[in-house]
XYZ file of N, CA and C in Angstrom:
798
model
N 102.033 123.575 -66.267
C 102.391 124.507 -66.242
C 102.385 125.335 -64.896
N 103.482 124.605 -63.672
C 103.041 125.851 -62.241
C 102.982 127.723 -62.980
N 103.958 127.784 -63.835
C 104.116 128.892 -63.598
C 103.036 129.813 -64.778
N 102.982 128.752 -65.282
C 101.607 129.323 -66.286
C 99.933 129.491 -65.003
N 99.428 129.014 -64.234
C 98.817 128.780 -64.237
C 99.359 129.584 -62.489
N 100.264 129.920 -61.609
C 100.467 130.972 -61.862
C 100.082 133.014 -61.988
N 100.469 132.891 -63.455
C 99.769 134.039 -63.853
C 98.330 134.638 -64.119
N 98.110 132.808 -64.627
C 96.326 133.308 -64.191
C 95.613 133.524 -63.411
N 96.320 132.714 -62.513
C 95.724 133.095 -60.757
C 96.041 134.192 -60.294
N 96.702 136.027 -60.899
C 97.554 136.592 -60.258
C 96.336 138.051 -61.419
N 96.203 137.590 -62.516
C 95.640 137.986 -63.010
C 94.024 138.113 -63.759
N 93.981 137.535 -63.260
C 92.120 137.365 -62.065
C 91.907 138.028 -61.174
N 93.153 137.131 -60.186
C 92.732 138.785 -59.149
C 92.027 139.647 -58.904
N 93.621 140.095 -59.443
C 92.939 141.894 -60.543
C 90.989 142.005 -61.235
N 90.695 140.781 -62.467
C 90.178 140.926 -63.141
C 88.960 140.951 -62.230
N 88.950 139.217 -61.236
C 87.162 139.815 -60.729
C 87.032 140.024 -59.552
N 88.303 140.972 -58.860
C 88.293 141.205 -57.185
C 87.451 142.565 -57.478
N 86.880 143.430 -56.458
C 86.565 144.729 -56.277
C 87.828 144.982 -56.379
N 88.047 146.689 -57.203
C 88.479 147.177 -56.533
C 89.953 147.712 -55.165
N 90.810 147.508 -54.581
C 91.584 148.266 -53.076
C 91.350 149.841 -54.410
N 92.646 149.842 -55.080
C 92.639 151.300 -55.340
C 92.147 151.912 -56.261
N 92.096 152.587 -56.486
C 92.497 153.401 -58.181
C 93.423 152.738 -59.064
N 94.341 152.441 -58.924
C 95.364 151.673 -60.063
C 95.057 151.038 -59.703
N 93.650 149.705 -59.414
C 93.742 148.367 -59.318
C 92.245 148.561 -60.647
N 92.390 149.852 -59.766
C 90.388 150.086 -60.637
C 90.761 150.165 -62.098
N 91.424 150.682 -62.538
C 91.862 151.010 -63.585
C 92.894 150.213 -64.467
N 93.659 148.921 -64.317
C 94.243 147.611 -63.892
C 92.942 146.739 -64.920
N 91.792 147.108 -63.960
C 90.475 145.911 -64.059
C 90.129 146.415 -65.275
N 90.047 148.083 -65.553
C 89.086 147.693 -66.529
C 90.327 147.768 -67.825
N 90.928 148.243 -68.162
C 92.337 147.409 -69.777
C 92.312 146.363 -69.262
N 92.216 146.226 -68.234
C 92.431 143.830 -68.608
C 90.725 143.928 -68.956
N 89.610 144.507 -68.594
C 88.131 144.161 -69.929
C 88.990 144.049 -70.446
N 89.023 145.346 -71.393
C 88.469 145.711 -72.567
C 89.833 144.888 -73.322
N 90.817 144.719 -73.194
C 91.780 144.046 -73.884
C 91.374 142.495 -74.417
N 91.584 141.822 -72.841
C 91.246 140.004 -72.352
C 89.478 140.463 -73.729
N 88.679 141.330 -74.030
C 87.220 140.964 -74.975
C 87.948 141.356 -76.351
N 88.921 141.628 -77.469
C 90.131 142.482 -77.698
C 90.686 140.330 -78.478
N 91.054 139.945 -77.127
C 92.064 138.912 -77.356
C 91.011 137.577 -77.625
N 89.791 137.663 -76.855
C 88.682 136.711 -76.981
C 88.573 136.332 -78.397
N 88.661 137.896 -79.124
C 87.383 137.649 -80.609
C 88.170 137.545 -81.707
N 89.776 137.719 -80.806
C 90.916 136.974 -82.090
C 91.467 135.523 -81.844
N 90.919 134.837 -80.974
C 90.867 133.960 -80.340
C 89.924 132.860 -81.353
N 88.394 134.215 -80.918
C 87.285 133.187 -81.752
C 87.561 132.535 -83.169
N 87.613 133.922 -82.840
C 87.796 134.538 -84.852
C 88.839 133.457 -85.655
N 90.301 133.817 -84.526
C 91.607 132.800 -85.809
C 91.995 130.658 -85.082
N 91.160 131.220 -84.033
C 92.125 129.794 -83.065
C 93.359 130.048 -83.571
N 94.076 129.377 -81.876
C 95.349 130.013 -81.692
C 95.603 128.828 -82.902
N 95.524 128.713 -83.446
C 96.025 128.147 -85.317
C 96.373 128.094 -85.965
N 95.698 129.799 -85.747
C 96.880 130.503 -87.116
C 97.047 131.519 -86.570
N 97.266 131.869 -85.110
C 97.388 133.373 -84.818
C 99.500 133.255 -83.957
N 99.709 134.653 -84.719
C 101.065 134.089 -84.087
C 101.512 135.098 -83.026
N 102.435 135.597 -82.370
C 102.099 136.991 -81.550
C 104.107 137.373 -82.140
N 104.031 138.924 -81.883
C 105.746 139.247 -81.822
C 106.240 139.330 -80.753
N 106.917 139.603 -80.367
C 107.929 139.088 -78.850
C 109.490 139.458 -78.950
N 109.952 139.907 -78.578
C 111.414 140.839 -78.230
C 111.731 140.798 -77.016
N 110.499 140.182 -75.440
C 111.262 140.468 -74.751
C 110.753 141.305 -74.183
N 109.686 142.461 -74.880
C 110.263 143.735 -73.342
C 108.631 143.933 -72.743
N 108.647 144.607 -72.257
C 107.479 144.814 -71.085
C 105.922 144.904 -71.610
N 105.848 146.044 -72.740
C 104.464 145.846 -73.474
C 104.099 144.272 -74.474
N 104.591 143.975 -75.127
C 105.086 141.887 -75.364
C 104.877 141.409 -74.218
N 105.624 141.402 -72.745
C 105.662 140.886 -71.678
C 104.005 141.141 -70.978
N 102.990 141.490 -70.757
C 102.184 142.249 -70.416
C 101.644 140.949 -71.477
N 101.229 141.784 -73.180
C 100.554 140.954 -73.724
C 100.079 139.717 -73.949
N 101.648 138.979 -73.441
C 101.872 137.235 -73.705
C 101.063 137.259 -71.666
N 101.197 137.527 -70.537
C 100.083 137.996 -69.445
C 99.075 138.032 -69.443
N 98.565 137.826 -70.243
C 96.615 137.940 -70.922
C 96.463 136.904 -71.659
N 97.268 136.558 -72.718
C 97.565 135.283 -73.945
C 97.713 134.379 -72.811
N 97.496 134.144 -72.179
C 97.874 133.198 -70.519
C 97.342 133.092 -70.215
N 95.830 134.496 -69.936
C 94.968 133.718 -68.951
C 94.277 133.991 -70.097
N 93.346 134.518 -70.763
C 93.019 133.796 -72.058
C 92.649 133.126 -72.490
N 94.549 132.307 -72.589
C 93.443 130.421 -73.031
C 92.995 129.865 -71.939
N 93.713 130.366 -70.783
C 93.478 129.315 -69.102
C 91.927 129.623 -69.456
N 91.271 130.748 -69.217
C 90.031 130.904 -69.572
C 89.433 129.960 -70.224
N 89.462 129.446 -71.603
C 89.319 129.438 -72.503
C 89.254 127.882 -72.698
N 89.707 127.273 -72.918
C 90.578 125.863 -72.415
C 91.052 125.344 -71.249
N 90.763 125.827 -70.736
C 91.080 124.922 -69.049
C 93.149 124.819 -68.973
N 93.268 123.779 -68.067
C 94.602 124.232 -68.020
C 95.501 123.560 -68.630
N 95.464 122.421 -68.631
C 96.363 121.096 -69.288
C 96.279 121.813 -71.187
N 94.878 122.241 -71.872
C 94.753 122.459 -73.082
C 94.988 123.748 -73.252
N 95.374 125.143 -71.925
C 96.084 125.563 -71.982
C 97.059 126.332 -72.965
N 97.768 124.555 -72.043
C 99.596 124.801 -72.111
C 100.160 124.575 -73.653
N 99.012 123.325 -74.060
C 98.789 122.688 -75.471
C 98.947 124.302 -76.181
N 98.020 124.511 -76.335
C 97.068 125.941 -76.991
C 98.531 126.510 -77.667
N 99.339 127.117 -75.926
C 99.489 128.643 -76.273
C 101.137 127.667 -76.686
N 101.797 126.528 -76.182
C 102.616 126.241 -76.891
C 102.843 125.872 -78.440
N 101.651 126.031 -79.432
C 101.963 125.869 -81.252
C 101.330 127.366 -80.733
N 101.227 128.499 -80.765
C 101.863 130.090 -81.201
C 102.516 130.532 -81.605
N 103.449 130.306 -82.054
C 104.754 130.246 -82.710
C 104.607 132.405 -81.860
N 106.288 132.776 -81.368
C 106.596 133.804 -80.483
C 107.651 134.622 -82.104
N 107.661 134.964 -82.399
C 108.402 135.959 -82.932
C 109.476 136.661 -82.952
N 110.591 136.127 -82.915
C 111.518 137.154 -82.248
C 113.001 137.990 -83.332
N 111.877 138.565 -83.069
C 113.173 139.738 -83.997
C 114.527 140.217 -84.443
N 115.668 140.233 -84.230
C 116.064 140.396 -83.772
C 117.350 141.191 -84.399
N 117.593 142.825 -83.609
C 118.456 143.654 -84.739
C 120.125 142.600 -84.061
N 120.741 143.929 -85.201
C 122.119 143.052 -84.921
C 122.817 143.491 -84.198
N 122.391 144.082 -83.847
C 123.150 144.073 -82.118
C 122.486 144.152 -81.041
N 121.451 143.352 -80.671
C 120.391 143.170 -79.640
C 121.504 142.797 -78.189
N 120.905 143.493 -77.482
C 121.203 142.940 -76.410
C 121.344 142.127 -75.550
N 122.688 140.873 -75.006
C 122.449 139.646 -74.422
C 121.188 139.782 -73.481
N 121.280 140.739 -72.932
C 120.512 140.190 -71.509
C 119.024 140.119 -72.673
N 118.413 140.858 -73.661
C 117.226 140.325 -74.116
C 117.346 138.784 -74.685
N 118.516 138.713 -75.394
C 118.194 137.370 -75.315
C 118.548 136.752 -74.702
N 118.569 136.692 -73.486
C 118.560 135.878 -72.135
C 117.420 135.952 -71.583
N 116.697 137.181 -71.827
C 115.190 137.191 -71.345
C 114.952 136.229 -72.163
N 115.053 136.386 -73.827
C 113.515 135.972 -74.362
C 113.391 133.987 -73.803
N 115.066 133.522 -73.948
C 115.232 132.379 -73.340
C 114.402 131.772 -71.827
N 115.200 132.710 -71.266
C 113.587 132.182 -69.743
C 112.679 132.215 -69.866
N 112.060 133.535 -71.964
C 110.655 133.616 -71.250
C 110.331 131.701 -71.746
N 111.617 131.474 -72.895
C 110.915 130.033 -73.806
C 110.974 128.555 -72.554
N 111.588 129.103 -71.565
C 111.758 127.767 -70.285
C 110.905 128.648 -68.874
N 110.265 129.355 -68.837
C 109.045 129.448 -68.063
C 108.441 129.355 -68.708
N 107.619 130.044 -68.896
C 106.029 129.891 -70.067
C 105.858 128.294 -71.036
N 107.270 128.090 -71.663
C 106.986 126.787 -73.355
C 106.509 127.000 -74.042
N 107.269 128.298 -74.531
C 106.879 129.880 -75.818
C 107.633 128.309 -77.245
N 107.477 128.906 -77.769
C 107.624 128.473 -79.136
C 108.631 129.472 -79.975
N 109.967 129.688 -79.474
C 110.015 131.206 -79.926
C 111.171 130.738 -81.320
N 110.457 131.934 -81.957
C 111.327 131.453 -83.643
C 112.439 132.859 -84.100
N 113.648 132.836 -83.694
C 114.311 133.858 -84.422
C 115.247 133.447 -85.643
N 114.346 134.802 -85.561
C 115.439 135.976 -86.750
C 115.604 136.999 -86.624
N 116.569 137.770 -87.251
C 117.923 137.924 -87.554
C 117.788 139.248 -89.097
N 116.276 139.844 -88.798
C 116.460 140.356 -90.133
C 115.470 140.988 -90.287
N 116.041 142.780 -91.053
C 114.847 143.779 -90.709
C 113.488 143.411 -90.033
N 113.480 143.803 -90.191
C 110.921 143.013 -89.488
C 110.116 142.655 -90.835
N 109.865 143.634 -92.046
C 109.757 143.612 -92.949
C 109.724 141.850 -93.008
N 111.374 141.960 -93.665
C 111.914 140.482 -94.047
C 111.370 139.781 -93.401
N 111.938 139.465 -92.002
C 111.327 138.400 -90.795
C 110.466 137.922 -91.670
N 108.990 138.968 -91.046
C 108.117 138.167 -91.649
C 106.923 137.469 -92.797
N 107.877 137.755 -93.868
C 107.861 137.504 -95.013
C 108.583 135.640 -95.129
N 109.700 136.044 -94.240
C 110.040 134.347 -94.573
C 109.376 133.914 -93.004
N 109.315 134.614 -92.267
C 108.206 133.618 -91.562
C 106.825 132.732 -91.557
N 106.471 134.339 -92.848
C 105.120 133.709 -93.769
C 104.677 132.433 -94.001
N 105.828 132.493 -95.058
C 106.766 131.498 -96.076
C 105.977 130.780 -95.727
N 106.880 130.065 -93.876
C 107.710 128.920 -93.530
C 105.592 128.909 -93.196
N 104.899 129.704 -92.162
C 104.052 128.597 -91.487
C 102.391 130.181 -92.481
N 102.342 129.381 -93.059
C 101.410 129.955 -94.365
C 99.976 130.272 -93.656
N 99.611 128.898 -92.643
C 98.305 128.854 -91.139
C 98.428 130.448 -90.854
N 99.413 131.369 -90.215
C 98.537 131.806 -89.827
C 97.791 133.414 -90.607
N 97.495 133.338 -89.664
C 96.711 134.202 -90.053
C 96.086 136.394 -89.382
N 96.957 136.427 -87.903
C 96.725 137.057 -87.464
C 97.840 137.127 -86.908
N 98.752 138.812 -86.638
C 99.645 138.688 -85.749
C 99.733 139.105 -83.909
N 100.178 138.977 -82.466
C 98.987 139.695 -81.857
C 100.810 140.534 -81.473
N 100.217 142.036 -81.203
C 101.277 142.969 -81.683
C 101.456 144.202 -80.151
N 102.139 144.032 -79.431
C 101.733 145.201 -77.865
C 102.235 146.032 -78.430
N 102.086 146.491 -78.581
C 102.027 148.539 -79.088
C 100.849 149.096 -78.643
N 101.126 150.128 -78.298
C 100.636 151.609 -77.425
C 100.620 152.507 -78.380
N 99.378 153.638 -77.477
C 99.198 154.054 -78.358
C 100.503 156.201 -78.574
N 101.976 155.476 -77.473
C 102.765 156.603 -77.001
C 103.606 155.899 -78.226
N 103.649 155.214 -78.552
C 104.526 154.541 -79.518
C 105.080 155.047 -80.808
N 105.568 154.610 -81.304
C 106.444 155.587 -82.937
C 105.363 154.691 -83.503
N 104.207 155.256 -85.125
C 103.541 154.730 -85.089
C 102.398 153.839 -84.673
N 102.018 155.031 -82.676
C 101.233 153.510 -82.313
C 99.778 154.574 -82.840
N 99.821 156.109 -82.838
C 98.914 157.157 -82.599
C 97.421 156.884 -83.295
N 97.677 156.533 -84.639
C 96.585 156.233 -85.123
C 95.925 154.310 -85.049
N 96.596 153.484 -84.425
C 95.905 152.200 -84.535
C 94.586 152.719 -84.135
N 94.602 151.247 -85.112
C 93.415 150.283 -83.388
C 93.177 148.791 -83.718
N 92.300 148.115 -83.424
C 92.818 146.833 -82.483
C 92.914 145.848 -83.363
N 92.813 146.354 -83.911
C 91.735 144.755 -85.549
C 92.377 145.877 -86.814
N 93.470 145.861 -87.812
C 93.488 146.120 -89.013
C 95.550 145.136 -89.862
N 94.362 145.185 -90.924
C 95.936 144.474 -91.528
C 96.309 145.148 -91.807
N 97.973 144.393 -92.075
C 100.043 145.561 -92.514
C 99.271 146.081 -93.519
N 100.231 147.052 -93.735
C 100.459 147.976 -94.983
C 100.866 147.131 -95.885
N 100.581 148.065 -97.312
C 101.368 147.361 -98.374
C 102.020 147.176 -98.299
N 102.960 146.465 -99.056
C 104.577 146.169 -99.556
C 104.526 144.940 -97.904
N 103.838 145.323 -96.929
C 104.189 144.540 -95.652
C 103.373 142.836 -96.448
N 103.891 141.796 -95.843
C 103.207 140.750 -95.991
C 102.032 140.468 -95.327
N 100.713 140.135 -96.294
C 99.256 140.368 -95.691
C 98.434 139.555 -94.209
N 98.076 140.206 -93.241
C 98.257 139.066 -91.341
C 97.597 140.296 -90.981
N 96.440 140.230 -89.976
C 95.652 140.710 -89.587
C 96.554 141.809 -87.758
N 96.760 142.542 -87.953
C 97.074 143.349 -86.498
C 96.261 143.281 -85.363
N 97.088 142.442 -84.943
C 95.748 142.213 -83.114
C 97.053 143.303 -81.701
N 95.608 143.789 -81.649
C 97.045 145.575 -80.914
C 96.044 145.309 -79.741
N 95.261 144.297 -79.409
C 95.274 144.592 -77.878
C 95.101 145.850 -76.639
N 96.209 146.471 -76.343
C 96.888 147.194 -75.248
C 97.014 148.953 -75.769
N 96.540 149.433 -76.503
C 96.976 150.401 -77.304
C 97.181 151.653 -76.242
N 95.708 151.453 -75.471
C 95.554 152.049 -74.487
C 95.790 152.189 -72.874
N 96.800 151.249 -73.340
C 97.887 151.543 -71.510
C 98.658 152.756 -71.704
N 99.439 153.100 -70.782
C 99.964 153.965 -70.238
C 101.114 153.081 -69.984
N 102.115 154.025 -70.522
C 103.472 153.954 -69.572
C 103.122 152.905 -68.007
N 102.846 153.878 -67.411
C 102.067 153.108 -65.495
C 102.016 152.567 -65.566
N 100.001 151.757 -66.554
C 99.632 150.933 -66.128
C 99.890 149.454 -66.235
N 101.318 149.710 -67.074
C 101.755 148.718 -68.363
C 103.165 148.253 -66.642
N 103.551 148.954 -65.933
C 104.497 148.554 -65.239
C 103.622 148.911 -63.864
N 101.958 148.880 -63.392
C 101.352 148.161 -62.626
C 101.340 147.021 -62.603
N 101.404 146.873 -64.055
C 100.376 145.173 -63.819
C 101.794 144.489 -63.944
N 103.094 144.067 -63.991
C 103.871 144.188 -64.185
C 104.289 142.889 -62.577
N 103.803 144.620 -61.673
C 105.146 144.382 -60.963
C 103.114 143.855 -59.816
N 102.487 144.644 -60.113
C 101.061 143.533 -59.143
C 101.163 142.030 -59.591
N 101.313 141.797 -60.345
C 102.015 139.830 -60.700
C 102.959 139.348 -60.177
N 104.312 140.075 -59.901
C 105.400 140.164 -59.951
C 105.524 139.293 -60.897
N 105.880 139.730 -62.009
C 106.296 139.086 -62.882
C 107.723 139.212 -63.590
N 108.507 138.170 -63.610
C 109.790 138.895 -63.628
C 110.246 139.170 -65.348
N 111.037 140.473 -65.676
C 111.514 141.510 -66.342
C 112.445 141.996 -66.875
N 112.314 141.834 -68.231
C 114.194 141.955 -68.194
C 115.214 143.054 -67.112
N 116.335 142.172 -67.284
C 116.691 142.704 -66.757
C 117.368 144.213 -66.844
N 117.251 144.672 -67.928
C 118.437 146.136 -67.914
C 116.751 147.247 -67.851
N 116.163 146.985 -67.186
C 114.550 147.215 -67.470
C 114.625 148.508 -66.014
N 115.957 147.024 -64.810
C 116.419 147.575 -63.944
C 117.532 148.880 -64.132
N 118.274 149.161 -64.369
C 119.578 149.601 -64.329
C 119.292 150.916 -65.217
N 117.491 151.742 -65.430
C 117.662 152.518 -66.330
C 117.176 152.807 -67.243
N 117.027 151.952 -68.517
C 116.700 151.464 -69.718
C 114.878 151.553 -69.357
N 114.432 152.472 -70.417
C 113.015 152.232 -69.959
C 112.041 152.111 -71.311
N 112.768 152.174 -73.032
C 112.296 151.450 -73.876
C 114.074 150.977 -74.219
N 113.932 150.107 -75.483
C 114.571 148.344 -75.213
C 114.461 149.013 -76.807
N 115.598 149.223 -77.714
C 116.350 149.188 -78.855
C 117.026 147.767 -79.327
N 118.456 148.325 -80.103
C 119.322 147.740 -80.430
C 120.335 148.536 -79.149
N 121.573 147.666 -79.240
C 122.279 148.205 -78.935
C 122.927 150.371 -79.051
N 122.950 150.200 -80.101
C 123.621 150.989 -80.887
C 123.090 152.438 -80.619
N 121.099 152.201 -80.380
C 120.459 153.626 -80.697
C 119.122 153.414 -79.310
N 120.073 152.932 -78.346
C 119.762 152.849 -76.199
C 120.539 153.239 -76.022
N 119.489 154.227 -74.201
C 120.744 154.145 -73.507
C 120.105 154.265 -72.398
N 120.451 154.809 -71.007
C 119.057 154.292 -69.998
C 119.236 155.435 -69.953
N 118.085 155.872 -69.099
C 117.195 157.167 -69.392
C 118.052 158.024 -69.033
N 118.404 159.479 -69.220
C 118.548 160.401 -68.176
C 117.710 160.361 -67.525
N 116.528 160.915 -68.094
C 115.498 161.249 -66.755
C 115.134 160.020 -65.533
N 116.328 159.053 -65.408
C 116.408 158.094 -64.084
C 117.874 159.076 -63.792
N 118.482 159.096 -63.926
C 119.715 158.964 -63.618
C 119.469 159.965 -62.293
N 121.018 159.065 -60.830
C 121.151 159.954 -59.323
C 122.092 160.574 -59.529
N 122.553 160.880 -58.584
C 123.845 161.735 -58.703
C 124.729 161.113 -58.590
N 124.798 159.838 -57.825
C 126.354 158.333 -58.405
C 126.599 158.826 -58.776
N 125.548 158.227 -59.786
C 125.369 158.436 -61.336
C 124.796 156.986 -61.678
N 124.017 156.223 -60.372
C 123.245 155.243 -60.750
C 122.239 155.898 -61.274
N 121.260 154.773 -62.449
C 120.454 154.182 -62.644
C 118.761 154.159 -61.967
N 117.708 154.641 -61.481
C 116.441 154.353 -60.325
C 116.204 153.116 -61.940
N 114.932 152.660 -61.759
C 114.473 151.253 -62.433
C 113.555 151.736 -63.317
N 112.799 152.086 -64.185
C 112.444 152.404 -64.677
C 110.761 152.600 -64.519
N 110.246 151.952 -63.552
C 109.265 152.006 -63.137
C 109.470 153.146 -62.080
N 110.053 153.729 -62.215
C 109.937 154.817 -61.727
C 109.774 155.876 -62.247
N 110.218 155.818 -63.395
C 110.207 157.115 -64.098
C 109.193 158.051 -64.401
N 109.277 160.264 -63.835
C 108.987 160.329 -63.379
C 108.027 160.265 -64.509
N 106.911 160.248 -65.073
C 107.478 161.278 -66.318
C 107.509 161.048 -67.952
N 105.690 159.854 -67.954
C 105.491 158.855 -68.554
C 106.612 159.247 -70.716
N 105.912 160.589 -70.230
C 106.943 161.532 -71.204
C 108.170 161.304 -71.405
N 108.797 160.483 -71.184
C 110.054 160.500 -71.255
C 110.215 159.297 -71.712
N 109.425 158.149 -71.713
C 110.392 156.715 -72.449
C 110.718 156.945 -72.628
N 110.820 157.443 -74.489
C 111.782 157.356 -75.287
C 113.227 158.388 -75.598
N 112.504 158.342 -73.852
C 114.381 160.307 -73.878
C 116.064 159.026 -73.840
N 115.881 157.739 -73.902
C 117.242 157.398 -74.116
C 117.648 157.264 -75.678
N 116.260 157.277 -75.804
C 117.075 156.676 -78.071
C 117.223 157.049 -78.055
N 118.695 156.773 -79.126
C 119.382 157.542 -79.964
C 118.587 158.094 -80.383
N 118.728 159.772 -80.956
C 117.934 160.684 -82.208
C 118.823 160.423 -83.052
N 119.768 160.321 -82.668
C 120.813 160.850 -85.461
C 120.442 159.345 -85.139
N 120.259 158.587 -84.662
C 119.922 156.791 -85.828
C 118.786 157.100 -85.949
N 119.096 156.757 -87.261
C 117.928 157.257 -88.936
C 116.995 156.262 -88.177
N 115.281 156.941 -88.509
C 114.371 156.264 -88.057
C 114.573 155.627 -88.756
N 114.297 155.005 -89.869
C 113.361 153.869 -88.977
C 114.549 152.149 -89.332
N 115.610 153.012 -88.995
C 116.462 151.719 -87.931
C 116.761 151.997 -85.931
N 116.168 152.905 -85.794
C 115.715 152.548 -84.038
C 113.937 152.641 -84.394
N 112.675 152.073 -85.602
C 112.075 151.720 -84.717
C 111.870 150.697 -85.596
N 112.622 149.774 -85.693
C 113.468 148.650 -86.343
C 112.071 147.349 -85.478
N 111.637 147.575 -84.605
C 110.791 146.781 -84.352
C 109.581 146.979 -84.134
N 108.920 147.553 -85.632
C 107.728 147.947 -85.481
C 107.170 147.430 -86.654
N 105.826 146.617 -86.771
C 105.126 146.004 -88.453
C 104.740 147.701 -88.933
N 104.860 148.766 -89.022
C 103.746 149.462 -89.786
C 104.569 150.989 -90.473
N 103.723 150.964 -91.456
C 105.544 152.797 -92.309
C 103.897 153.334 -92.269
N 104.030 154.659 -92.513
C 103.600 155.385 -91.819
C 101.853 156.256 -91.055
N 101.184 155.031 -91.487
C 99.990 155.922 -91.301
C 98.877 154.675 -91.098
N 97.748 154.937 -91.168
C 97.112 154.107 -91.133
C 97.130 152.927 -92.602
N 96.012 151.468 -91.684
C 96.774 151.171 -92.327
C 95.912 151.142 -94.439
N 96.813 150.998 -95.225
C 96.444 151.352 -96.688
C 95.957 149.945 -97.301
N 95.193 148.645 -96.926
C 94.032 148.856 -97.331
C 92.677 148.878 -97.635
N 92.178 148.756 -99.202
C 90.554 149.791 -99.268
C 90.038 148.385 -97.875
N 88.799 148.454 -97.242
C 88.019 148.600 -96.322
C 88.053 146.875 -97.133
N 87.734 147.059 -98.405
C 86.750 145.822 -98.614
C 88.145 144.871 -99.636
N 88.917 144.538 -98.670
C 90.849 143.969 -99.030
C 91.213 143.935 -97.128
N 90.090 144.418 -96.346
C 91.036 143.166 -95.472
C 89.745 142.722 -94.667
N 88.479 142.517 -95.809
C 87.833 141.072 -94.883
C 88.183 139.653 -95.253
């Protein structure tokens, strides 16, 4: 597929060339670390036992690009396309999902040949159902970063918390910053959800998400998400009056580190 080869070549250009700027130097270092985690995941589980949590947001979009690159490096062109198509991309939809997000997930399905499985249930119930239908899946790729809710104390590989269906959470982009996520998407000219061009910086459902006030212009319009002047304001457009559990409905975490004992993680 032409789109997959295009992603591969653009990521490879950053990964293998001498950095022409500080931005590219940092991106290259992030790629080196994240791709090591992804490569280890595919070595450990194989593509047939891995899924990905995917809602079309900027972070999981970066993770998708890295996944495409890793598969292409590991299996070659035609086989990488086949392996990617075998991976379930689980789209857990809030009841009040933006239609723009639905459309963008469909665009990704068509562009990259993704196997999208859409489930309109709360996160825990959605993955319980998904794993009941796909008992071969042992690990799920998640595009969480440290500044996300529940992200601070995460590690790259950890089991789900007790009370959740048991699988390995693989979290390769934990240490990426908001700016670095946008640097990669812009550097690779990757298509992203149009909501980000309308001032949205963190996407939940319609009831808890608004354009970021930090991006509002004097004429009432909003600048695009990648121009956010302070990354600490990323979630400034999220409605804090909505219950915490609803606001963070896209996450597969309780409040702390994994609650399995070390002997239960193997």
